[in-house]
Amino acid sequence: MRKKLIAGNWKMHLNTHQASILLHRLEEHVETHRDVEVVVFPSLMNVQPLNVQINRHKMKLGAQDAFYEDEGAYTGEVSAAMLHSVVDYCLVGHSERRHIFGESDNIVGKKLAAVVRNKIAPVLCVGETSAERAANETKQVLHDQIMSGLRNLTAKEVEEMVIAYEPVWAIGTGDFAKPDQAKEAIDTIRQNVRELYGDKAEKGLRVLYGGSVNADNAGSYLGVDGCDGLLVGGASLNYKEFSKIVASAHSKVGK
Ligand code: PGA
């Protein structure tokens, strides 16, 4: 059985002190369950202090981005090699990286390969803009992002990875996708992976939904066939709200 995964993307919020307090609160409130993994993605600045603080029996730690070269003259960047043994997971190709920082599918593919090469579990983010959805291009966009994102990976590596479906129009807007829209996109992702990497890879792959997830709507996505969890932005900064989201994953997998 695939473990559920509830991920909290803290984005560029919280100084080191605030991040430490939020982690502390989460560790007090988030219940553990053998079939539910919980991962927090603080800013890169706070990854190292939280690596020391975090209780890995309760929660795992992730980075929001990593550069694709292991070392070199790349001012301002942090490599996946440097994050190795500090984080368990790394986001790759989040829509804010793609749209604000101009990361192409090609760059995303190189970053994904670097993360895997450095033994960090990748969460590849894919999703269409509202214009692409309106033009009926969602399936094509997902196909292209998957083709190019995964191009350097083996079937075994794909089997062990995570893909988050995050429609750009739903991120930080409150305009969350309807569960049947999420289902259609998740089916498309799974179908692409099956065609490119085979049944075994698709069966192991975990697919998440993300975009304006909160404690009220979380359960509706967790009930979608083929959806293995959630990537939560804004609501992950509130420990009560995030703990409720984790609790709704527990209720889906049973005691
Ligand atoms: P949101 O962000 O939950 O605030 O919409 C989701 C994300 O960016 O991963």
CSV table of C-alpha atoms and ligand atoms in Angstrom, one decimal:
chain,number,residue,atom,x,y,z
A,1,MET,CA,0.0,0.0,0.0
A,2,ARG,CA,1.2,3.5,-0.8
A,3,LYS,CA,1.6,5.7,2.3
A,4,LYS,CA,-0.3,8.9,2.4
A,5,LEU,CA,1.8,12.0,2.4
A,6,ILE,CA,0.8,15.3,3.9
A,7,ALA,CA,3.3,18.1,3.0
A,8,GLY,CA,3.5,21.6,4.3
A,9,ASN,CA,5.2,24.2,2.1
A,10,TRP,CA,6.1,27.2,4.3
A,11,LYS,CA,7.4,29.1,1.3
A,12,MET,CA,9.3,32.4,2.2
A,13,HIS,CA,7.6,32.7,5.5
A,14,LEU,CA,8.9,32.6,9.1
A,15,ASN,CA,12.3,33.6,10.5
A,16,THR,CA,14.3,31.0,12.3
A,17,HIS,CA,12.7,31.6,15.7
A,18,GLN,CA,9.2,31.5,14.3
A,19,ALA,CA,9.9,28.3,12.3
A,20,SER,CA,11.3,26.6,15.3
A,21,ILE,CA,8.1,27.5,17.3
A,22,LEU,CA,5.9,26.2,14.5
A,23,LEU,CA,7.8,22.9,14.3
A,24,HIS,CA,7.5,22.6,18.1
A,25,ARG,CA,3.7,23.2,18.0
A,26,LEU,CA,3.3,20.7,15.1
A,27,GLU,CA,5.2,18.0,17.0
A,28,GLU,CA,2.8,18.6,20.0
A,29,HIS,CA,-0.3,18.4,17.9
A,30,VAL,CA,0.3,16.2,14.9
A,31,GLU,CA,-0.6,12.5,15.6
A,32,THR,CA,1.7,9.8,14.1
A,33,HIS,CA,0.3,7.0,12.0
A,34,ARG,CA,2.4,4.3,10.3
A,35,ASP,CA,0.6,4.8,7.0
A,36,VAL,CA,0.7,8.6,7.0
A,37,GLU,CA,3.9,10.6,6.4
A,38,VAL,CA,4.1,14.2,7.3
A,39,VAL,CA,6.8,16.5,5.8
A,40,VAL,CA,7.5,20.2,6.3
A,41,PHE,CA,9.3,22.4,3.8
A,42,PRO,CA,10.7,25.5,5.6
A,43,SER,CA,12.8,28.1,3.8
A,44,LEU,CA,16.3,27.0,3.0
A,45,MET,CA,17.6,29.4,5.7
A,46,ASN,CA,15.8,27.3,8.3
A,47,VAL,CA,16.4,23.8,7.0
A,48,GLN,CA,19.6,23.3,9.0
A,49,PRO,CA,18.4,24.4,12.4
A,50,LEU,CA,15.2,22.4,12.0
A,51,ASN,CA,17.2,19.4,10.9
A,52,VAL,CA,18.7,19.5,14.4
A,53,GLN,CA,15.4,20.1,16.1
A,54,ILE,CA,13.0,17.8,14.2
A,55,ASN,CA,11.8,14.5,15.7
A,56,ARG,CA,12.0,12.2,12.6
A,57,HIS,CA,9.7,9.7,14.2
A,58,LYS,CA,7.0,12.3,13.9
A,59,MET,CA,7.9,14.3,10.8
A,60,LYS,CA,10.3,14.5,7.9
A,61,LEU,CA,12.0,17.6,6.5
A,62,GLY,CA,12.1,18.9,3.0
A,63,ALA,CA,13.7,21.7,1.0
A,64,GLN,CA,11.7,23.9,-1.4
A,65,ASP,CA,14.3,23.9,-4.2
A,66,ALA,CA,17.8,22.8,-5.0
A,67,PHE,CA,20.3,23.7,-7.8
A,68,TYR,CA,21.2,21.0,-10.4
A,69,GLU,CA,25.0,21.2,-10.2
A,70,ASP,CA,26.7,19.7,-7.2
A,71,GLU,CA,29.1,22.6,-6.7
A,72,GLY,CA,30.7,25.5,-8.5
A,73,ALA,CA,30.5,29.2,-9.2
A,74,TYR,CA,26.7,29.7,-8.9
A,75,THR,CA,26.3,32.6,-6.5
A,76,GLY,CA,23.3,32.4,-4.3
A,77,GLU,CA,22.4,28.8,-5.1
A,78,VAL,CA,22.4,25.7,-2.8
A,79,SER,CA,22.9,22.3,-4.4
A,80,ALA,CA,21.1,19.0,-3.8
A,81,ALA,CA,24.5,17.6,-2.9
A,82,MET,CA,24.7,20.1,0.0
A,83,LEU,CA,21.2,19.1,1.1
A,84,HIS,CA,22.0,15.4,1.1
A,85,SER,CA,21.6,14.0,4.6
A,86,VAL,CA,20.0,17.3,5.8
A,87,VAL,CA,16.6,16.9,4.1
A,88,ASP,CA,14.5,13.8,3.3
A,89,TYR,CA,12.5,15.4,0.5
A,90,CYS,CA,12.8,18.3,-2.0
A,91,LEU,CA,10.2,20.1,-4.1
A,92,VAL,CA,11.1,20.5,-7.7
A,93,GLY,CA,9.4,22.8,-10.2
A,94,HIS,CA,7.0,24.4,-7.9
A,95,SER,CA,4.8,26.8,-9.9
A,96,GLU,CA,6.3,29.8,-8.2
A,97,ARG,CA,9.7,28.6,-9.4
A,98,ARG,CA,8.4,28.1,-12.9
A,99,HIS,CA,6.4,31.3,-13.1
A,100,ILE,CA,8.3,33.9,-11.0
A,101,PHE,CA,11.8,32.6,-11.6
A,102,GLY,CA,11.3,31.4,-15.1
A,103,GLU,CA,12.3,27.8,-14.6
A,104,SER,CA,11.8,25.9,-17.8
A,105,ASP,CA,10.8,22.2,-18.1
A,106,ASN,CA,14.5,21.6,-19.0
A,107,ILE,CA,15.8,23.2,-15.8
A,108,VAL,CA,13.2,21.3,-13.8
A,109,GLY,CA,14.4,18.0,-15.4
A,110,LYS,CA,18.0,18.7,-14.4
A,111,LYS,CA,17.0,19.6,-10.9
A,112,LEU,CA,14.9,16.5,-10.5
A,113,ALA,CA,17.9,14.4,-11.7
A,114,ALA,CA,20.2,16.1,-9.2
A,115,VAL,CA,17.8,15.6,-6.3
A,116,VAL,CA,17.5,11.9,-7.1
A,117,ARG,CA,21.3,11.5,-7.7
A,118,ASN,CA,21.8,12.9,-4.2
A,119,LYS,CA,19.4,10.4,-2.6
A,120,ILE,CA,16.7,12.9,-1.7
A,121,ALA,CA,13.1,12.0,-2.4
A,122,PRO,CA,11.7,14.4,-5.0
A,123,VAL,CA,8.3,16.0,-5.2
A,124,LEU,CA,7.8,17.1,-8.8
A,125,CYS,CA,5.1,19.8,-9.0
A,126,VAL,CA,3.1,20.1,-12.2
A,127,GLY,CA,-0.1,22.0,-13.2
A,128,GLU,CA,-1.7,24.2,-15.7
A,129,THR,CA,-2.4,27.9,-15.7
A,130,SER,CA,-6.0,29.2,-15.9
A,131,ALA,CA,-5.4,30.2,-19.5
A,132,GLU,CA,-4.1,26.7,-20.4
A,133,ARG,CA,-7.2,25.2,-18.7
A,134,ALA,CA,-9.5,27.6,-20.6
A,135,ALA,CA,-7.8,26.6,-23.9
A,136,ASN,CA,-8.3,22.9,-23.1
A,137,GLU,CA,-4.6,22.3,-22.8
A,138,THR,CA,-4.4,20.8,-19.3
A,139,LYS,CA,-3.6,17.2,-20.5
A,140,GLN,CA,-1.0,18.4,-22.9
A,141,VAL,CA,0.7,20.6,-20.3
A,142,LEU,CA,0.8,17.8,-17.8
A,143,HIS,CA,2.1,15.4,-20.4
A,144,ASP,CA,4.9,17.9,-21.4
A,145,GLN,CA,5.9,18.6,-17.8
A,146,ILE,CA,6.1,14.9,-17.0
A,147,MET,CA,7.9,13.9,-20.2
A,148,SER,CA,10.5,16.5,-19.7
A,149,GLY,CA,10.7,16.5,-15.9
A,150,LEU,CA,11.2,12.7,-15.6
A,151,ARG,CA,13.4,12.3,-18.7
A,152,ASN,CA,16.6,11.5,-16.7
A,153,LEU,CA,15.0,9.0,-14.3
A,154,THR,CA,14.8,5.2,-14.4
A,155,ALA,CA,11.4,3.4,-13.9
A,156,LYS,CA,12.6,2.4,-10.5
A,157,GLU,CA,13.3,6.0,-9.5
A,158,VAL,CA,9.9,7.1,-10.8
A,159,GLU,CA,8.2,4.3,-8.8
A,160,GLU,CA,9.7,5.8,-5.6
A,161,MET,CA,8.9,9.5,-6.3
A,162,VAL,CA,6.1,11.9,-5.7
A,163,ILE,CA,4.3,14.1,-8.2
A,164,ALA,CA,2.1,16.9,-6.9
A,165,TYR,CA,-0.7,18.1,-9.2
A,166,GLU,CA,-1.0,21.8,-8.4
A,167,PRO,CA,-3.2,23.8,-10.8
A,168,VAL,CA,-1.5,27.3,-10.9
A,169,TRP,CA,-4.9,29.0,-10.7
A,170,ALA,CA,-5.7,27.3,-7.4
A,171,ILE,CA,-2.4,28.2,-5.6
A,172,GLY,CA,-2.9,30.8,-2.9
A,173,THR,CA,-6.1,32.0,-4.4
A,174,GLY,CA,-8.8,30.1,-2.4
A,175,ASP,CA,-10.1,28.9,-5.7
A,176,PHE,CA,-9.4,25.2,-5.1
A,177,ALA,CA,-10.0,22.6,-7.7
A,178,LYS,CA,-13.2,20.5,-7.5
A,179,PRO,CA,-12.3,16.9,-6.5
A,180,ASP,CA,-13.4,15.7,-10.0
A,181,GLN,CA,-11.0,18.2,-11.7
A,182,ALA,CA,-8.3,16.9,-9.4
A,183,LYS,CA,-9.3,13.3,-10.2
A,184,GLU,CA,-9.1,13.9,-14.0
A,185,ALA,CA,-5.6,15.5,-13.7
A,186,ILE,CA,-4.4,12.7,-11.4
A,187,ASP,CA,-5.6,10.1,-13.8
A,188,THR,CA,-3.8,11.9,-16.7
A,189,ILE,CA,-0.6,11.9,-14.6
A,190,ARG,CA,-0.9,8.2,-13.8
A,191,GLN,CA,-1.7,7.4,-17.4
A,192,ASN,CA,1.4,9.2,-18.7
A,193,VAL,CA,3.6,7.6,-16.1
A,194,ARG,CA,2.2,4.1,-17.0
A,195,GLU,CA,2.8,4.7,-20.7
A,196,LEU,CA,6.3,6.0,-20.2
A,197,TYR,CA,7.6,3.9,-17.4
A,198,GLY,CA,5.2,0.9,-17.0
A,199,ASP,CA,2.7,-0.4,-14.6
A,200,LYS,CA,5.0,-1.0,-11.7
A,201,ALA,CA,6.3,2.6,-11.7
A,202,GLU,CA,2.7,3.9,-11.8
A,203,LYS,CA,1.6,1.6,-9.0
A,204,GLY,CA,4.4,2.8,-6.7
A,205,LEU,CA,4.2,6.5,-7.6
A,206,ARG,CA,2.5,8.8,-5.1
A,207,VAL,CA,0.4,11.6,-6.5
A,208,LEU,CA,-0.7,14.6,-4.4
A,209,TYR,CA,-3.1,17.4,-4.9
A,210,GLY,CA,-2.2,21.0,-3.9
A,211,GLY,CA,-3.8,24.4,-4.3
A,212,SER,CA,-5.8,26.2,-1.5
A,213,VAL,CA,-6.1,23.0,0.6
A,214,ASN,CA,-7.6,23.6,4.0
A,215,ALA,CA,-9.0,21.5,6.9
A,216,ASP,CA,-12.5,21.7,5.3
A,217,ASN,CA,-11.7,20.5,1.8
A,218,ALA,CA,-8.7,18.2,2.6
A,219,GLY,CA,-10.9,15.1,3.0
A,220,SER,CA,-12.6,15.5,-0.4
A,221,TYR,CA,-9.2,15.1,-2.2
A,222,LEU,CA,-8.0,12.3,0.1
A,223,GLY,CA,-11.1,10.4,-1.0
A,224,VAL,CA,-10.2,10.6,-4.7
A,225,ASP,CA,-9.0,7.3,-6.2
A,226,GLY,CA,-5.3,7.6,-7.0
A,227,CYS,CA,-4.7,10.6,-4.8
A,228,ASP,CA,-2.1,9.8,-2.1
A,229,GLY,CA,-2.0,13.1,-0.2
A,230,LEU,CA,-1.8,16.8,-0.2
A,231,LEU,CA,0.7,19.6,-0.7
A,232,VAL,CA,-0.5,22.5,1.6
A,233,GLY,CA,0.8,26.1,1.4
A,234,GLY,CA,-1.0,28.8,3.4
A,235,ALA,CA,-2.8,26.4,5.8
A,236,SER,CA,0.4,24.7,6.8
A,237,LEU,CA,1.5,27.8,8.6
A,238,ASN,CA,-1.3,27.3,11.1
A,239,TYR,CA,-0.6,24.4,13.4
A,240,LYS,CA,-4.2,23.8,14.3
A,241,GLU,CA,-5.3,23.8,10.7
A,242,PHE,CA,-2.4,21.6,9.5
A,243,SER,CA,-2.9,19.1,12.3
A,244,LYS,CA,-6.6,18.8,11.3
A,245,ILE,CA,-5.5,18.1,7.7
A,246,VAL,CA,-3.2,15.4,8.9
A,247,ALA,CA,-6.0,14.0,11.1
A,248,SER,CA,-8.2,13.8,8.0
A,249,ALA,CA,-5.6,11.6,6.3
A,250,HIS,CA,-5.6,9.3,9.4
A,251,SER,CA,-9.3,8.9,9.2
A,252,LYS,CA,-9.0,7.8,5.5
A,253,VAL,CA,-6.4,5.1,6.3
A,254,GLY,CA,-8.2,3.8,9.4
A,255,LYS,CA,-6.7,3.0,12.8
B,1,PGA,P1,-1.7,27.1,-1.1
B,1,PGA,O1,-0.2,26.7,-1.8
B,1,PGA,O2,-2.1,25.9,-0.3
B,1,PGA,O3,-1.4,28.3,-0.3
B,1,PGA,O4,-2.6,27.4,-2.3
B,1,PGA,C1,0.0,25.4,-2.2
B,1,PGA,C2,1.4,25.3,-2.8
B,1,PGA,O5,2.0,26.3,-3.3
B,1,PGA,O6,2.1,24.3,-2.7
